Short mmCIF file of C-alpha atoms and ligand atoms in Angstrom, two decimals:
data_model
loop_
_atom_site.label_atom_id
_atom_site.label_comp_id
_atom_site.label_asym_id
_atom_site.label_seq_id
_atom_site.Cartn_x
_atom_site.Cartn_y
_atom_site.Cartn_z
CA UNK A 1 -27.24 12.55 -8.68
CA UNK A 2 -26.69 11.75 -12.34
CA UNK A 3 -23.39 12.53 -14.00
CA UNK A 4 -21.87 12.23 -17.43
CA UNK A 5 -18.63 10.59 -16.23
CA UNK A 6 -18.27 6.87 -16.92
CA UNK A 7 -17.51 4.72 -13.87
CA UNK A 8 -14.00 3.84 -12.73
CA UNK A 9 -13.82 0.08 -12.15
CA UNK A 10 -12.20 -0.85 -8.83
CA UNK A 11 -11.45 -4.50 -8.10
CA UNK A 12 -10.95 -5.40 -4.45
CA UNK A 13 -9.52 -8.76 -3.52
CA UNK A 14 -10.23 -10.03 -0.03
CA UNK A 15 -13.54 -8.23 -0.32
CA UNK A 16 -15.13 -10.52 2.24
CA UNK A 17 -12.48 -9.64 4.83
CA UNK A 18 -12.12 -6.77 7.24
CA UNK A 19 -10.13 -4.19 5.28
CA UNK A 20 -12.21 -4.80 2.17
CA UNK A 21 -15.36 -4.21 4.19
CA UNK A 22 -14.01 -0.99 5.68
CA UNK A 23 -12.79 0.28 2.30
CA UNK A 24 -15.72 -0.39 0.00
CA UNK A 25 -18.28 1.88 1.64
CA UNK A 26 -15.90 4.83 1.56
CA UNK A 27 -15.01 4.13 -2.06
CA UNK A 28 -18.72 3.97 -2.89
CA UNK A 29 -19.28 7.28 -1.11
CA UNK A 30 -16.73 9.11 -3.26
CA UNK A 31 -13.73 9.24 -0.90
CA UNK A 32 -11.37 7.76 -3.48
CA UNK A 33 -12.12 9.76 -6.63
CA UNK A 34 -14.18 12.70 -5.43
CA UNK A 35 -17.87 13.54 -5.28
CA UNK A 36 -18.57 13.52 -9.03
CA UNK A 37 -16.92 10.29 -10.13
CA UNK A 38 -19.04 7.09 -10.32
CA UNK A 39 -17.42 3.76 -9.43
CA UNK A 40 -18.09 0.15 -10.37
CA UNK A 41 -16.95 -2.29 -7.68
CA UNK A 42 -15.69 -5.79 -8.43
CA UNK A 43 -15.35 -7.97 -5.35
CA UNK A 44 -12.91 -10.86 -5.76
CA UNK A 45 -12.82 -13.59 -3.14
CA UNK A 46 -11.98 -17.23 -2.69
CA UNK A 47 -14.94 -19.60 -2.19
CA UNK A 48 -14.48 -19.62 1.63
CA UNK A 49 -14.76 -15.83 1.74
CA UNK A 50 -17.48 -15.25 -0.78
CA UNK A 51 -20.35 -15.07 1.72
CA UNK A 52 -18.68 -12.10 3.36
CA UNK A 53 -18.48 -10.36 -0.02
CA UNK A 54 -22.11 -11.21 -0.75
CA UNK A 55 -23.20 -9.77 2.57
CA UNK A 56 -21.21 -6.60 1.96
CA UNK A 57 -22.77 -6.29 -1.49
CA UNK A 58 -26.24 -6.42 0.07
CA UNK A 59 -25.25 -3.62 2.41
CA UNK A 60 -23.85 -1.59 -0.47
CA UNK A 61 -27.31 -1.68 -2.05
CA UNK A 62 -28.75 -0.57 1.28
CA UNK A 63 -26.32 2.36 1.34
CA UNK A 64 -28.04 3.78 -1.78
CA UNK A 65 -24.79 5.43 -2.85
CA UNK A 66 -25.46 7.79 -5.77
CA UNK A 67 -21.95 7.20 -7.18
CA UNK A 68 -22.08 3.39 -7.06
CA UNK A 69 -22.77 2.17 -10.60
CA UNK A 70 -22.55 -1.59 -9.98
CA UNK A 71 -21.25 -4.33 -7.69
CA UNK A 72 -20.09 -7.69 -9.06
CA UNK A 73 -18.71 -10.63 -7.12
CA UNK A 74 -16.37 -13.26 -8.49
CA UNK A 75 -14.06 -16.05 -7.41
CA UNK A 76 -12.24 -16.09 -10.75
CA UNK A 77 -9.33 -13.61 -11.03
CA UNK A 78 -9.69 -13.44 -14.82
CA UNK A 79 -13.27 -12.27 -14.39
CA UNK A 80 -12.62 -10.19 -11.28
CA UNK A 81 -9.88 -8.09 -12.89
CA UNK A 82 -11.60 -7.71 -16.27
CA UNK A 83 -11.52 -4.03 -17.18
CA UNK A 84 -10.14 -2.99 -13.77
CA UNK A 85 -8.78 0.56 -13.68
CA UNK A 86 -7.72 0.19 -10.06
CA UNK A 87 -6.86 -3.10 -8.39
CA UNK A 88 -6.63 -3.24 -4.60
CA UNK A 89 -4.95 -6.51 -3.69
CA UNK A 90 -5.98 -6.88 -0.08
CA UNK A 91 -6.59 -10.62 0.29
CA UNK A 92 -3.56 -12.64 1.24
CA UNK A 93 -2.54 -15.64 3.25
CA UNK A 94 -1.84 -14.69 6.85
CA UNK A 95 1.02 -16.28 8.75
CA UNK A 96 -0.22 -19.06 11.00
CA UNK A 97 1.43 -20.84 13.93
CA UNK A 98 4.49 -22.81 12.94
CA UNK A 99 4.70 -21.25 9.48
CA UNK A 100 8.18 -20.31 8.31
CA UNK A 101 8.76 -17.11 6.34
CA UNK A 102 9.50 -19.19 3.22
CA UNK A 103 6.13 -20.99 3.64
CA UNK A 104 4.38 -17.62 3.88
CA UNK A 105 6.13 -16.30 0.77
CA UNK A 106 5.29 -19.52 -1.12
CA UNK A 107 1.62 -19.41 -0.07
CA UNK A 108 1.34 -15.79 -1.17
CA UNK A 109 3.21 -16.49 -4.39
CA UNK A 110 0.40 -18.88 -5.24
CA UNK A 111 -2.03 -15.94 -4.89
CA UNK A 112 -0.09 -13.00 -6.33
CA UNK A 113 1.45 -14.79 -9.32
CA UNK A 114 -1.91 -15.78 -10.82
CA UNK A 115 -3.40 -12.40 -9.89
CA UNK A 116 -0.53 -10.63 -11.67
CA UNK A 117 -1.15 -12.73 -14.76
CA UNK A 118 -4.89 -12.05 -14.63
CA UNK A 119 -4.21 -8.31 -14.35
CA UNK A 120 -1.79 -8.55 -17.24
CA UNK A 121 -4.33 -10.29 -19.45
CA UNK A 122 -7.64 -8.73 -18.44
CA UNK A 123 -7.31 -5.38 -16.66
CA UNK A 124 -7.81 -2.04 -18.40
CA UNK A 125 -4.80 -0.54 -20.18
CA UNK A 126 -4.53 2.18 -17.49
CA UNK A 127 -4.68 -0.24 -14.53
CA UNK A 128 -3.08 0.91 -11.27
CA UNK A 129 -2.35 -1.69 -8.63
CA UNK A 130 -2.01 -1.26 -4.87
CA UNK A 131 -0.98 -4.29 -2.83
CA UNK A 132 -2.10 -4.21 0.81
CA UNK A 133 -1.92 -7.93 1.68
CA UNK A 134 1.26 -8.87 3.55
CA UNK A 135 4.14 -9.21 2.94
CA UNK A 136 2.95 -6.31 0.78
CA UNK A 137 6.18 -5.24 -0.95
CA UNK A 138 7.19 -8.73 -2.01
CA UNK A 139 3.62 -9.67 -2.96
CA UNK A 140 3.62 -6.59 -5.21
CA UNK A 141 6.95 -7.69 -6.69
CA UNK A 142 5.50 -11.14 -7.46
CA UNK A 143 2.41 -9.63 -9.11
CA UNK A 144 4.48 -7.12 -11.10
CA UNK A 145 6.92 -9.74 -12.36
CA UNK A 146 3.99 -11.87 -13.53
CA UNK A 147 2.50 -8.97 -15.51
CA UNK A 148 5.14 -8.24 -18.14
CA UNK A 149 2.81 -6.23 -20.38
CA UNK A 150 1.81 -3.75 -17.67
CA UNK A 151 4.23 -0.85 -17.08
CA UNK A 152 6.21 -1.71 -13.95
CA UNK A 153 5.47 1.61 -12.25
CA UNK A 154 1.77 0.72 -12.08
CA UNK A 155 2.51 -1.73 -9.26
CA UNK A 156 2.73 -0.27 -5.78
CA UNK A 157 2.61 -1.60 -2.24
CA UNK A 158 1.12 0.19 0.71
CA UNK A 159 3.38 2.12 3.04
CA UNK A 160 0.87 4.96 3.26
CA UNK A 161 -0.41 3.54 6.53
CA UNK A 162 3.13 3.76 7.94
CA UNK A 163 3.39 7.30 6.58
CA UNK A 164 0.07 8.30 8.12
CA UNK A 165 1.10 6.70 11.40
CA UNK A 166 4.32 8.72 11.36
CA UNK A 167 2.47 11.97 10.68
CA UNK A 168 -0.22 11.20 13.26
CA UNK A 169 2.26 10.30 16.00
CA UNK A 170 4.43 13.33 15.24
CA UNK A 171 1.38 15.58 15.51
CA UNK A 172 0.33 13.95 18.76
CA UNK A 173 3.82 14.22 20.29
CA UNK A 174 4.45 17.82 19.26
CA UNK A 175 0.93 19.12 19.79
CA UNK A 176 0.88 20.42 16.20
CA UNK A 177 -1.97 19.94 13.77
CA UNK A 178 -1.59 17.16 11.20
CA UNK A 179 -2.01 19.82 8.52
CA UNK A 180 1.12 21.62 9.83
CA UNK A 181 3.35 18.61 9.15
CA UNK A 182 5.20 18.08 5.86
CA UNK A 183 8.21 16.25 4.48
CA UNK A 184 7.93 12.95 6.37
CA UNK A 185 9.24 9.87 4.53
CA UNK A 186 8.93 6.17 5.24
CA UNK A 187 11.70 4.23 3.51
CA UNK A 188 12.04 0.58 2.65
CA UNK A 189 9.79 -2.33 3.51
CA UNK A 190 6.36 -2.46 5.16
CA UNK A 191 7.85 -4.33 8.08
CA UNK A 192 9.62 -3.55 11.33
CA UNK A 193 12.80 -2.66 9.38
CA UNK A 194 11.08 0.34 7.78
CA UNK A 195 12.64 3.73 8.44
CA UNK A 196 10.29 6.62 9.24
CA UNK A 197 12.58 9.57 8.56
CA UNK A 198 12.12 13.07 9.99
CA UNK A 199 15.36 14.50 8.50
CA UNK A 200 13.46 16.65 6.00
CA UNK A 201 10.19 16.97 7.91
CA UNK A 202 8.84 20.29 9.11
CA UNK A 203 6.29 21.28 11.71
CA UNK A 204 4.66 24.59 10.84
CA UNK A 205 7.74 25.31 8.72
CA UNK A 206 10.33 24.56 11.46
CA UNK A 207 12.65 21.53 11.20
CA UNK A 208 10.78 18.68 12.94
CA UNK A 209 13.93 17.15 14.36
CA UNK A 210 14.73 20.45 16.16
CA UNK A 211 11.18 20.67 17.50
CA UNK A 212 11.02 17.13 18.88
CA UNK A 213 14.75 16.53 19.50
CA UNK A 214 17.01 13.95 17.93
CA UNK A 215 16.68 11.47 20.79
CA UNK A 216 12.98 11.05 20.22
CA UNK A 217 12.91 11.72 16.47
CA UNK A 218 15.53 9.11 15.71
CA UNK A 219 14.83 6.83 18.65
CA UNK A 220 11.44 6.17 20.21
CA UNK A 221 9.57 7.66 17.23
CA UNK A 222 11.21 5.32 14.72
CA UNK A 223 10.57 2.26 16.88
CA UNK A 224 6.97 3.23 17.63
CA UNK A 225 6.04 3.74 13.98
CA UNK A 226 7.85 0.61 12.83
CA UNK A 227 6.10 -1.47 15.49
CA UNK A 228 2.71 0.24 15.34
CA UNK A 229 1.14 -2.73 13.54
CA UNK A 230 2.08 -5.00 16.46
CA UNK A 231 0.90 -2.36 18.97
CA UNK A 232 -2.52 -2.28 17.28
CA UNK A 233 -2.71 -6.09 17.26
CA UNK A 234 -1.89 -6.18 20.97
CA UNK A 235 -4.38 -3.51 22.00
CA UNK A 236 -7.24 -4.35 19.60
CA UNK A 237 -6.73 -8.08 19.46
CA UNK A 238 -6.57 -7.90 15.67
CA UNK A 239 -4.60 -6.10 13.00
CA UNK A 240 -5.43 -2.58 11.88
CA UNK A 241 -8.47 -2.35 9.66
CA UNK A 242 -10.08 1.10 9.32
CA UNK A 243 -6.73 2.92 9.28
CA UNK A 244 -5.45 0.49 6.64
CA UNK A 245 -8.55 1.01 4.49
CA UNK A 246 -8.21 4.77 4.93
CA UNK A 247 -4.55 4.67 3.89
CA UNK A 248 -5.41 2.64 0.77
CA UNK A 249 -7.96 5.28 -0.17
CA UNK A 250 -5.45 8.08 0.45
CA UNK A 251 -2.87 6.28 -1.72
CA UNK A 252 -5.17 5.78 -4.71
CA UNK A 253 -6.77 9.23 -4.37
CA UNK A 254 -3.37 10.93 -4.44
CA UNK A 255 -2.18 8.72 -7.31
CA UNK A 256 -5.27 9.61 -9.34
CA UNK A 257 -5.88 13.23 -8.38
CA UNK A 258 -2.29 14.29 -7.55
CA UNK A 259 -0.52 15.42 -4.38
CA UNK A 260 0.53 18.92 -5.37
CA UNK A 261 3.78 19.99 -3.69
CA UNK A 262 3.30 17.84 -0.59
CA UNK A 263 4.95 14.45 -0.70
CA UNK A 264 3.96 11.13 0.74
CA UNK A 265 5.46 7.64 1.00
CA UNK A 266 4.86 5.02 -1.67
CA UNK A 267 6.37 1.60 -2.23
CA UNK A 268 7.00 1.67 -5.93
CA UNK A 269 9.16 0.01 -8.54
CA UNK A 270 12.70 1.27 -8.02
CA UNK A 271 14.65 2.63 -10.93
CA UNK A 272 17.72 2.98 -8.71
CA UNK A 273 16.89 6.18 -6.81
CA UNK A 274 18.78 6.62 -3.52
CA UNK A 275 20.85 3.51 -4.24
CA UNK A 276 17.84 1.17 -3.99
CA UNK A 277 18.43 -1.70 -6.44
CA UNK A 278 16.38 -1.47 -9.60
CA UNK A 279 13.27 -3.61 -9.67
CA UNK A 280 12.58 -3.76 -5.92
CA UNK A 281 9.25 -2.44 -4.71
CA UNK A 282 10.58 -0.14 -1.99
CA UNK A 283 9.12 2.79 -0.11
CA UNK A 284 10.38 6.23 -1.11
CA UNK A 285 9.20 9.84 -0.87
CA UNK A 286 7.02 10.61 -3.88
CA UNK A 287 4.62 13.14 -5.34
CA UNK A 288 1.87 12.24 -7.78
CA UNK A 289 0.94 14.22 -10.88
CA UNK A 290 -0.94 13.27 -14.04
CA UNK A 291 -1.64 9.77 -12.74
CA UNK A 292 2.02 8.88 -12.04
CA UNK A 293 4.24 8.79 -8.97
CA UNK A 294 7.46 10.81 -9.16
CA UNK A 295 10.18 10.13 -6.61
CA UNK A 296 11.33 13.21 -4.71
CA UNK A 297 14.96 13.29 -5.69
CA UNK A 298 17.98 15.09 -4.29
CA UNK A 299 17.24 14.73 -0.57
CA UNK A 300 20.41 14.63 1.49
CA UNK A 301 20.83 11.28 3.26
CA UNK A 302 23.10 11.34 6.31
CA UNK A 303 24.93 8.34 7.77
CA UNK A 304 22.18 7.45 10.26
CA UNK A 305 19.51 7.49 7.57
CA UNK A 306 21.73 5.61 5.11
CA UNK A 307 22.22 2.78 7.56
CA UNK A 308 18.49 2.48 8.29
CA UNK A 309 17.50 2.63 4.63
CA UNK A 310 20.12 0.06 3.68
CA UNK A 311 18.95 -2.34 6.40
CA UNK A 312 15.34 -2.27 5.19
CA UNK A 313 16.39 -2.54 1.53
CA UNK A 314 18.58 -5.55 2.45
CA UNK A 315 15.46 -7.24 3.81
CA UNK A 316 13.65 -6.60 0.52
CA UNK A 317 16.60 -8.04 -1.41
CA UNK A 318 16.50 -11.16 0.78
CA UNK A 319 12.74 -11.56 0.20
CA UNK A 320 13.22 -11.09 -3.54
CA UNK A 321 15.96 -13.72 -3.58
CA UNK A 322 13.76 -16.11 -1.64
CA UNK A 323 10.80 -15.81 -4.02
CA UNK A 324 13.19 -16.15 -6.95
CA UNK A 325 14.56 -19.37 -5.43
CA UNK A 326 11.00 -20.61 -4.97
CA UNK A 327 10.40 -19.95 -8.67
CA UNK A 328 7.63 -17.42 -7.89
CA UNK A 329 9.09 -14.73 -10.12
CA UNK A 330 10.55 -15.31 -13.56
CA UNK A 331 14.35 -14.92 -13.75
CA UNK A 332 15.38 -11.31 -14.49
N1 LIG B 401 0.20 -2.83 4.06
C1 LIG B 401 -0.40 -2.50 5.18
O1 LIG B 401 -0.18 -1.40 5.72
C2 LIG B 401 -1.37 -3.43 5.88
C3 LIG B 401 -2.07 -2.97 7.00
C4 LIG B 401 -2.98 -3.81 7.62
C5 LIG B 401 -3.18 -5.10 7.14
N2 LIG B 401 -2.47 -5.52 6.06
C6 LIG B 401 -2.67 -6.87 5.50
O2 LIG B 401 -3.86 -6.86 4.71
C7 LIG B 401 -4.32 -8.19 4.56
C8 LIG B 401 -5.82 -8.25 4.76
O3 LIG B 401 -6.16 -7.93 6.07
P1 LIG B 401 -7.67 -8.15 6.60
O4 LIG B 401 -7.69 -7.68 8.03
O5 LIG B 401 -8.66 -7.61 5.65
O6 LIG B 401 -7.71 -9.75 6.58
P2 LIG B 401 -9.00 -10.71 6.59
O7 LIG B 401 -8.49 -12.06 6.97
O8 LIG B 401 -10.12 -10.09 7.36
O9 LIG B 401 -9.45 -10.73 5.08
C9 LIG B 401 -8.67 -11.29 4.07
C10 LIG B 401 -9.63 -11.81 3.02
O10 LIG B 401 -8.86 -12.18 1.89
C11 LIG B 401 -9.49 -13.28 1.30
N3 LIG B 401 -8.56 -13.94 0.38
C12 LIG B 401 -7.55 -14.81 0.68
N4 LIG B 401 -6.96 -15.23 -0.44
C13 LIG B 401 -7.57 -14.61 -1.47
C14 LIG B 401 -7.42 -14.64 -2.88
N5 LIG B 401 -6.51 -15.45 -3.45
N6 LIG B 401 -8.23 -13.88 -3.64
C15 LIG B 401 -9.16 -13.11 -3.07
N7 LIG B 401 -9.38 -13.04 -1.74
C16 LIG B 401 -8.58 -13.77 -0.95
C17 LIG B 401 -9.93 -14.13 2.49
O11 LIG B 401 -10.95 -15.06 2.13
C18 LIG B 401 -10.42 -13.06 3.44
O12 LIG B 401 -11.82 -12.81 3.28
C19 LIG B 401 -3.49 -9.02 5.53
O13 LIG B 401 -2.43 -9.63 4.80
C20 LIG B 401 -2.91 -7.99 6.48
O14 LIG B 401 -1.72 -8.42 7.08
C21 LIG B 401 -1.58 -4.71 5.42
O1 LIG B 402 1.63 -5.37 11.36
C1 LIG B 402 0.87 -6.21 10.88
O2 LIG B 402 1.10 -7.43 10.92
C2 LIG B 402 -0.40 -5.75 10.21
C3 LIG B 402 -0.21 -4.65 9.27
O3 LIG B 402 0.78 -4.85 8.33
C4 LIG B 402 -0.02 -3.32 9.96
O4 LIG B 402 0.96 -2.64 9.72
O5 LIG B 402 -0.91 -2.94 10.76
#
């Protein structure tokens, strides 16, 4: 199919890895921007991962995707982010045996600092960044703080997978359809301190917490969603891949095309909403319109929710302070 629209350039880091592989074919097929919008893919890897990206690029050719305008592979962030409209930062340094949290943050700082600078200097003026690689929120903070010329609200981290998990598990538990569920929020960090909150959620218009009961809705449900990543690792023998790629596509699609009245969960640059310190990349309820996220404001937060949100935000503050001590973000 030929079309008059010019391609949107999407740069994927970690393109030779699992999530990159699962994401790129769906992006090429139109799942991210719709069935009319061509895409140009830029695959950014490190030398050890480049063969995986090359293999995927061969398969992209074999997919004969009508919307796929081009595929380029690079190991140089300055080249890989050149002209990027959307940057999916998936590649990161996983925690290995014996590694302390500070070592993990330092190793990722060495990735996300330079990538932030490359985005700052070479991406398109409208660039939108989604960080998937863990620890996603603090990696996004590092990238954002190293990109002073890019508006801060263009940097986001992925809590859409947590949001989708919450919606999926709520549907499964209640027997409702996913499409009947609204108003779920995941607050805080993409970690086990996150708070999947049903206080404002509805199932077919009825308050979710009344349908499922407070014991489950504020007990087992919260723990299951927060620990779902570990559950997947235990059952699959590896961390979530297709659901993570799908959530990344949902996040960017909503950001670009809008959510309408429904809200979702996005880790975005805080401007102080709900008492979250300014400058943290924290998960909040948000709608998207005209290419921007808008925090859903005015939700009532009861004592239980306040405590859970504060605990997750405290973890983000601690991570921020650690990367500041390591010199990975410039002083504020
Ligand atoms: N936020 C979320 O909800 C969520 C969900 C699932 C996984 N994750 C995280 O996503 C990340 C990727 O997962 P995966 O399963 O694809 O891992 P993977 O190991 O299969 O792939 C990672 C790829 O990143 C590449 N890479 C490493 N450093 C890079 C750099 N500086 N530039 C470009 N590429 C680089 C590696 O070579 C590798 O090919 C992990 O950190 C994982 O923990 C996040
Ligand atoms: O939990 C993990 O370590 C992987 C990933 O962040 C996930 O949520 O599946």
